[in-house]
Amino acid sequence: MSYDQNEGVIKQIIREIGQECTAQGQAVSETLVAFMVKAVCLDPRNHFNVDPILTKKDAQNLIQLCVARLLDTTNPSLSTIKMQVYFDMNYANRAELLSEQHRVLEGRLAPAVRDITDSRPRVQAEMENVYRKIVSYVLLSSGLGSPTDIEVVREVTAALQSVFPQTELVTFISLSKKSKEQQLKNLAMLVTGIRLYNKECGKGGSSIDDLPAILNEAIPSATQTIDEGLNTCHTLAHQYTALLESMQEDQHRFRQLSSFKLKEALFNVRQYEAFLCILLSDAITSAQEVGKMIVQFATTMDRLKNIVQNKVSVETKEVFPLFVALSNLWTSFQDEILLLSFLTNMTNNLQQFSEIHSQLFPEEVLTSLLEGVTVKSDEERIRETMGTGMNVSDFKNQEWLFPQTTDNFDQLPIQYHGFCAHAIGVKGLTLPGNPAIGILKHKERCYVFSSKEAAYIFAQDPDKFIQLNVEKAKEYAELFQLLELHHQFEYLAPYAQARNADKCLTKPTTKCDSSTQTDTHILPPTIVTSYEWNEWELRRKAIKLANLRRKLTHAMQTDLSYMRRETSTQVYLPKDAGTQTKRDNSSNVPRPQIFLEGLRGGSSPTTHMVRVDLTRAVDET
């Protein structure tokens, strides 16, 4: 069977498990089913081997086991896995949540922005229509009031006209599309700042909620709810741990409590505690940010009041930056409202996964089981082990870290979520580790322990106990997430990355990310200038070379030219010169006029010629 065929079988198995659970009234997500398939295959008690191809019988057995575990609603392990899937698929940190919210908001405003930037109004009516669209965009962008409220629309229009009168619309239309979008954002911030200032002065803003006051009231309430949940988690975790320790010490109590699934319940409450700690940290961060923003908002508002002071007009370069600052701070308040709502919903939705404790261990039952049992809190266990540090000389080949000799000791990445690395695999308990005893650094990973004795035992053969912890996680699939063992099982990625169900039963090929960097031109260019791709050009060159074979080259050397040195001379170059030897001139003389008479002869045999000179004298000309 090829890989593609095996992939199809896996998808078919997941599909059949989901259909079977739905038919029995239990709706399950594909992500949950995919992880459950992995968990069942890894559990050594089920005797599955992930290397060979699944046979039809193995596939049917796998389906039955997964359906049975998914329908066992009385098992805290299933509730823990569901809780992990829900949290991993829905939780986002501050940066991710706000980035997604801003992206969604821009997407909703995109049609309005496009409608404004693509408009080409020509007549007055079209101009007014575009201006109304700008008013709507400014109102929607700020989120301060409803576009259907006439009073709000008038307030926004008045604020917009004070910074962007309708006469400037012609200039706005001539801008490029990108410039229009930027100016729309600037106008939205200016109008928002003006409205907030007017609200502070009692001149409008009736539709604007007092977000700082709302946050000051809601954040402590949300924090208190999370604290109450944490206190309940701590109490149950301490009680379950005490009962499990009593089971290991007394065989009678072991038989009495073995059917209560105490380990699964302990892992559930520890996971619930870890998620609540994450939410509490976000709530505390939100409270700190809100406190800073309230101070900045009040300071900016006071500066703005001092500048304006009932003046008829003020310079824009003084007030516009303050209006923009007010708008940005108010947007941050809106973001904190969104974050607080998100944290509240997460806290409320996580409670459903811890309700199984009241079903399995009602208060009266838990009280009876705890009779004669000493319950210690995590703080008490840590206090008992204070001052019992490790002796480094006993383990010369091991590296131990202590708070007195290690920088950033509190920021070291502790394995197993800070639980004792020895107690997990040996006892199946999640005991809090005490870093003051000493942190063992083994193969670039840090481990803590609940007691000095546990640290000594673990340090003698760390690899053995690490493997025990891995085997324990295979038995209790919820430990993969709780102990953060994804580096031990690369193919068990976090649930948010487990949507590709085709990777459920196949061990992945070991991979690693690598990168190299070279200079752009580390070697000189190797372009062959004599290369010719044209066949006819090659033919011409071949013919030329063939002709050269019949040519002879002669050379000769004489004694006079042998070792002749170069010489040079310098002369004066002839200069250009010119002479004039004569002068051109002209004169005007009378034209000769001479007449002869009697040349034709006459009656007499003798010819008498008369010469008449009629030429004028020179002085008469």
Short mmCIF file of N, CA and C in Angstrom, two decimals, residues 353-438:
data_model
loop_
_atom_site.label_atom_id
_atom_site.label_comp_id
_atom_site.label_asym_id
_atom_site.label_seq_id
_atom_site.Cartn_x
_atom_site.Cartn_y
_atom_site.Cartn_z
N PHE A 353 -15.17 22.63 31.11
CA PHE A 353 -14.28 21.47 31.10
C PHE A 353 -13.83 21.08 32.51
N SER A 354 -14.17 21.88 33.50
CA SER A 354 -13.82 21.53 34.88
C SER A 354 -15.03 21.10 35.70
N GLU A 355 -16.20 21.06 35.06
CA GLU A 355 -17.41 20.67 35.79
C GLU A 355 -17.40 19.20 36.18
N ILE A 356 -16.55 18.41 35.55
CA ILE A 356 -16.53 16.98 35.83
C ILE A 356 -16.08 16.70 37.27
N HIS A 357 -15.35 17.64 37.87
CA HIS A 357 -14.88 17.42 39.24
C HIS A 357 -16.06 17.34 40.22
N SER A 358 -17.04 18.20 40.02
CA SER A 358 -18.19 18.17 40.92
C SER A 358 -19.02 16.91 40.70
N GLN A 359 -18.91 16.30 39.50
CA GLN A 359 -19.65 15.06 39.25
C GLN A 359 -18.93 13.86 39.84
N LEU A 360 -17.62 13.80 39.68
CA LEU A 360 -16.87 12.66 40.19
C LEU A 360 -16.61 12.75 41.70
N PHE A 361 -16.37 13.97 42.16
CA PHE A 361 -16.02 14.16 43.56
C PHE A 361 -16.92 15.23 44.18
N PRO A 362 -18.15 14.87 44.51
CA PRO A 362 -18.99 15.82 45.25
C PRO A 362 -18.31 16.21 46.57
N GLU A 363 -18.69 17.33 47.09
CA GLU A 363 -18.00 17.86 48.27
C GLU A 363 -18.00 16.89 49.44
N GLU A 364 -19.14 16.21 49.66
CA GLU A 364 -19.20 15.29 50.80
C GLU A 364 -18.31 14.06 50.57
N VAL A 365 -18.24 13.59 49.30
CA VAL A 365 -17.39 12.43 49.01
C VAL A 365 -15.92 12.80 49.17
N LEU A 366 -15.53 13.96 48.68
CA LEU A 366 -14.14 14.37 48.78
C LEU A 366 -13.74 14.61 50.24
N THR A 367 -14.67 15.13 51.02
CA THR A 367 -14.37 15.36 52.43
C THR A 367 -14.14 14.05 53.16
N SER A 368 -14.95 13.04 52.86
CA SER A 368 -14.79 11.73 53.51
C SER A 368 -13.47 11.06 53.09
N LEU A 369 -13.09 11.23 51.81
CA LEU A 369 -11.85 10.62 51.35
C LEU A 369 -10.63 11.28 51.99
N LEU A 370 -10.74 12.55 52.34
CA LEU A 370 -9.60 13.28 52.88
C LEU A 370 -9.44 13.13 54.38
N GLU A 371 -10.30 12.34 55.02
CA GLU A 371 -10.19 12.15 56.48
C GLU A 371 -8.88 11.46 56.81
N GLY A 372 -8.11 12.08 57.69
CA GLY A 372 -6.84 11.51 58.10
C GLY A 372 -5.70 11.76 57.13
N VAL A 373 -5.93 12.55 56.08
CA VAL A 373 -4.90 12.83 55.08
C VAL A 373 -4.42 14.26 55.26
N THR A 374 -3.11 14.43 55.26
CA THR A 374 -2.53 15.76 55.38
C THR A 374 -2.42 16.39 53.99
N VAL A 375 -3.06 17.53 53.81
CA VAL A 375 -3.05 18.23 52.52
C VAL A 375 -2.03 19.36 52.60
N LYS A 376 -1.09 19.33 51.70
CA LYS A 376 -0.06 20.37 51.63
C LYS A 376 -0.26 21.20 50.36
N SER A 377 -0.09 22.47 50.50
CA SER A 377 -0.17 23.35 49.34
C SER A 377 1.18 23.36 48.62
N ASP A 378 1.19 23.88 47.40
CA ASP A 378 2.45 23.98 46.66
C ASP A 378 3.44 24.88 47.37
N GLU A 379 2.94 25.96 47.96
CA GLU A 379 3.83 26.87 48.68
C GLU A 379 4.46 26.19 49.88
N GLU A 380 3.68 25.36 50.60
CA GLU A 380 4.23 24.66 51.76
C GLU A 380 5.30 23.65 51.35
N ARG A 381 5.07 22.98 50.23
CA ARG A 381 6.07 22.01 49.77
C ARG A 381 7.38 22.71 49.41
N ILE A 382 7.28 23.88 48.79
CA ILE A 382 8.48 24.61 48.42
C ILE A 382 9.20 25.13 49.65
N ARG A 383 8.43 25.62 50.62
CA ARG A 383 9.06 26.12 51.85
C ARG A 383 9.80 25.00 52.59
N GLU A 384 9.26 23.80 52.55
CA GLU A 384 9.90 22.68 53.26
C GLU A 384 11.26 22.33 52.65
N THR A 385 11.43 22.63 51.37
CA THR A 385 12.69 22.25 50.70
C THR A 385 13.64 23.43 50.54
N MET A 386 13.30 24.58 51.08
CA MET A 386 14.21 25.72 50.99
C MET A 386 15.45 25.46 51.84
N GLY A 387 16.60 25.87 51.33
CA GLY A 387 17.85 25.68 52.07
C GLY A 387 18.45 24.30 51.91
N THR A 388 17.90 23.47 51.04
CA THR A 388 18.44 22.12 50.83
C THR A 388 19.00 22.02 49.41
N GLY A 389 20.00 22.84 49.13
CA GLY A 389 20.56 22.86 47.79
C GLY A 389 21.42 21.64 47.50
N MET A 390 21.66 21.39 46.21
CA MET A 390 22.45 20.25 45.77
C MET A 390 23.94 20.52 46.03
N ASN A 391 24.67 19.42 46.25
CA ASN A 391 26.12 19.48 46.38
C ASN A 391 26.71 19.17 45.01
N VAL A 392 27.25 20.20 44.38
CA VAL A 392 27.72 20.04 43.00
C VAL A 392 28.86 19.04 42.91
N SER A 393 29.65 18.91 43.94
CA SER A 393 30.80 18.00 43.90
C SER A 393 30.37 16.54 43.78
N ASP A 394 29.12 16.22 44.12
CA ASP A 394 28.65 14.85 43.99
C ASP A 394 28.40 14.46 42.54
N PHE A 395 28.26 15.44 41.68
CA PHE A 395 27.99 15.16 40.27
C PHE A 395 28.93 16.03 39.43
N LYS A 396 30.14 15.52 39.25
CA LYS A 396 31.14 16.33 38.54
C LYS A 396 30.85 16.43 37.05
N ASN A 397 30.12 15.44 36.52
CA ASN A 397 29.84 15.45 35.08
C ASN A 397 28.51 16.11 34.75
N GLN A 398 27.83 16.65 35.74
CA GLN A 398 26.54 17.29 35.52
C GLN A 398 26.67 18.80 35.76
N GLU A 399 25.88 19.56 35.05
CA GLU A 399 25.89 21.02 35.19
C GLU A 399 24.66 21.44 36.00
N TRP A 400 24.91 22.11 37.13
CA TRP A 400 23.83 22.57 37.99
C TRP A 400 23.81 24.10 38.00
N LEU A 401 22.63 24.66 37.99
CA LEU A 401 22.45 26.11 37.98
C LEU A 401 21.78 26.53 39.28
N PHE A 402 22.27 27.61 39.87
CA PHE A 402 21.74 28.11 41.14
C PHE A 402 21.47 29.61 41.00
N PRO A 403 20.53 30.13 41.78
CA PRO A 403 20.19 31.55 41.65
C PRO A 403 21.35 32.48 41.99
N GLN A 404 22.28 32.02 42.84
CA GLN A 404 23.38 32.90 43.24
C GLN A 404 24.44 33.02 42.15
N THR A 405 24.51 32.06 41.25
CA THR A 405 25.61 32.02 40.28
C THR A 405 25.14 32.10 38.83
N THR A 406 23.85 32.30 38.61
CA THR A 406 23.32 32.27 37.24
C THR A 406 22.56 33.56 36.97
N ASP A 407 22.91 34.21 35.87
CA ASP A 407 22.18 35.40 35.45
C ASP A 407 20.83 35.00 34.86
N ASN A 408 19.83 35.86 35.05
CA ASN A 408 18.48 35.62 34.53
C ASN A 408 17.96 34.25 34.94
N PHE A 409 18.18 33.92 36.20
CA PHE A 409 17.81 32.60 36.70
C PHE A 409 16.30 32.37 36.59
N ASP A 410 15.52 33.41 36.84
CA ASP A 410 14.06 33.27 36.82
C ASP A 410 13.51 33.11 35.41
N GLN A 411 14.33 33.38 34.40
CA GLN A 411 13.85 33.31 33.03
C GLN A 411 14.31 32.06 32.29
N LEU A 412 14.91 31.12 32.99
CA LEU A 412 15.36 29.89 32.35
C LEU A 412 14.17 29.06 31.88
N PRO A 413 14.26 28.46 30.71
CA PRO A 413 13.14 27.63 30.21
C PRO A 413 13.12 26.27 30.90
N ILE A 414 12.25 26.12 31.88
CA ILE A 414 12.17 24.89 32.67
C ILE A 414 11.30 23.87 31.92
N GLN A 415 11.75 22.63 31.89
CA GLN A 415 10.99 21.57 31.25
C GLN A 415 9.81 21.14 32.11
N TYR A 416 8.85 20.48 31.47
CA TYR A 416 7.68 19.91 32.14
C TYR A 416 6.84 20.95 32.87
N HIS A 417 6.82 22.18 32.34
CA HIS A 417 5.98 23.24 32.88
C HIS A 417 6.30 23.54 34.34
N GLY A 418 7.55 23.29 34.73
CA GLY A 418 7.97 23.60 36.09
C GLY A 418 7.67 22.53 37.11
N PHE A 419 7.16 21.37 36.68
CA PHE A 419 6.87 20.28 37.62
C PHE A 419 8.13 19.44 37.83
N CYS A 420 8.14 18.69 38.91
CA CYS A 420 9.28 17.85 39.27
C CYS A 420 9.51 16.81 38.19
N ALA A 421 10.74 16.77 37.65
CA ALA A 421 11.05 15.85 36.56
C ALA A 421 11.10 14.40 37.03
N HIS A 422 11.25 14.17 38.31
CA HIS A 422 11.32 12.81 38.84
C HIS A 422 9.94 12.26 39.19
N ALA A 423 9.09 13.09 39.74
CA ALA A 423 7.79 12.61 40.23
C ALA A 423 6.84 12.24 39.09
N ILE A 424 7.00 12.82 37.92
CA ILE A 424 6.05 12.57 36.83
C ILE A 424 6.10 11.11 36.39
N GLY A 425 7.29 10.63 36.04
CA GLY A 425 7.39 9.28 35.52
C GLY A 425 7.34 8.21 36.59
N VAL A 426 7.86 8.52 37.79
CA VAL A 426 7.93 7.51 38.85
C VAL A 426 6.61 7.41 39.61
N LYS A 427 6.03 8.54 40.00
CA LYS A 427 4.81 8.54 40.81
C LYS A 427 3.56 8.92 40.03
N GLY A 428 3.75 9.52 38.85
CA GLY A 428 2.58 9.99 38.12
C GLY A 428 1.96 11.22 38.74
N LEU A 429 2.77 12.04 39.45
CA LEU A 429 2.27 13.23 40.13
C LEU A 429 2.89 14.48 39.51
N THR A 430 2.15 15.54 39.54
CA THR A 430 2.65 16.84 39.07
C THR A 430 2.95 17.70 40.30
N LEU A 431 4.12 17.44 40.89
CA LEU A 431 4.55 18.19 42.07
C LEU A 431 5.33 19.42 41.61
N PRO A 432 5.11 20.55 42.28
CA PRO A 432 5.84 21.77 41.87
C PRO A 432 7.33 21.63 42.16
N GLY A 433 8.16 22.01 41.19
CA GLY A 433 9.60 21.97 41.40
C GLY A 433 10.08 23.23 42.10
N ASN A 434 11.16 23.06 42.87
CA ASN A 434 11.76 24.18 43.60
C ASN A 434 13.11 24.51 42.96
N PRO A 435 13.20 25.59 42.18
CA PRO A 435 14.48 25.91 41.53
C PRO A 435 15.61 26.18 42.51
N ALA A 436 15.26 26.56 43.74
CA ALA A 436 16.31 26.86 44.71
C ALA A 436 17.14 25.63 45.05
N ILE A 437 16.57 24.44 44.91
CA ILE A 437 17.34 23.21 45.15
C ILE A 437 18.48 23.11 44.15
N GLY A 438 18.26 23.61 42.97
CA GLY A 438 19.23 23.51 41.89
C GLY A 438 18.54 23.06 40.61
#
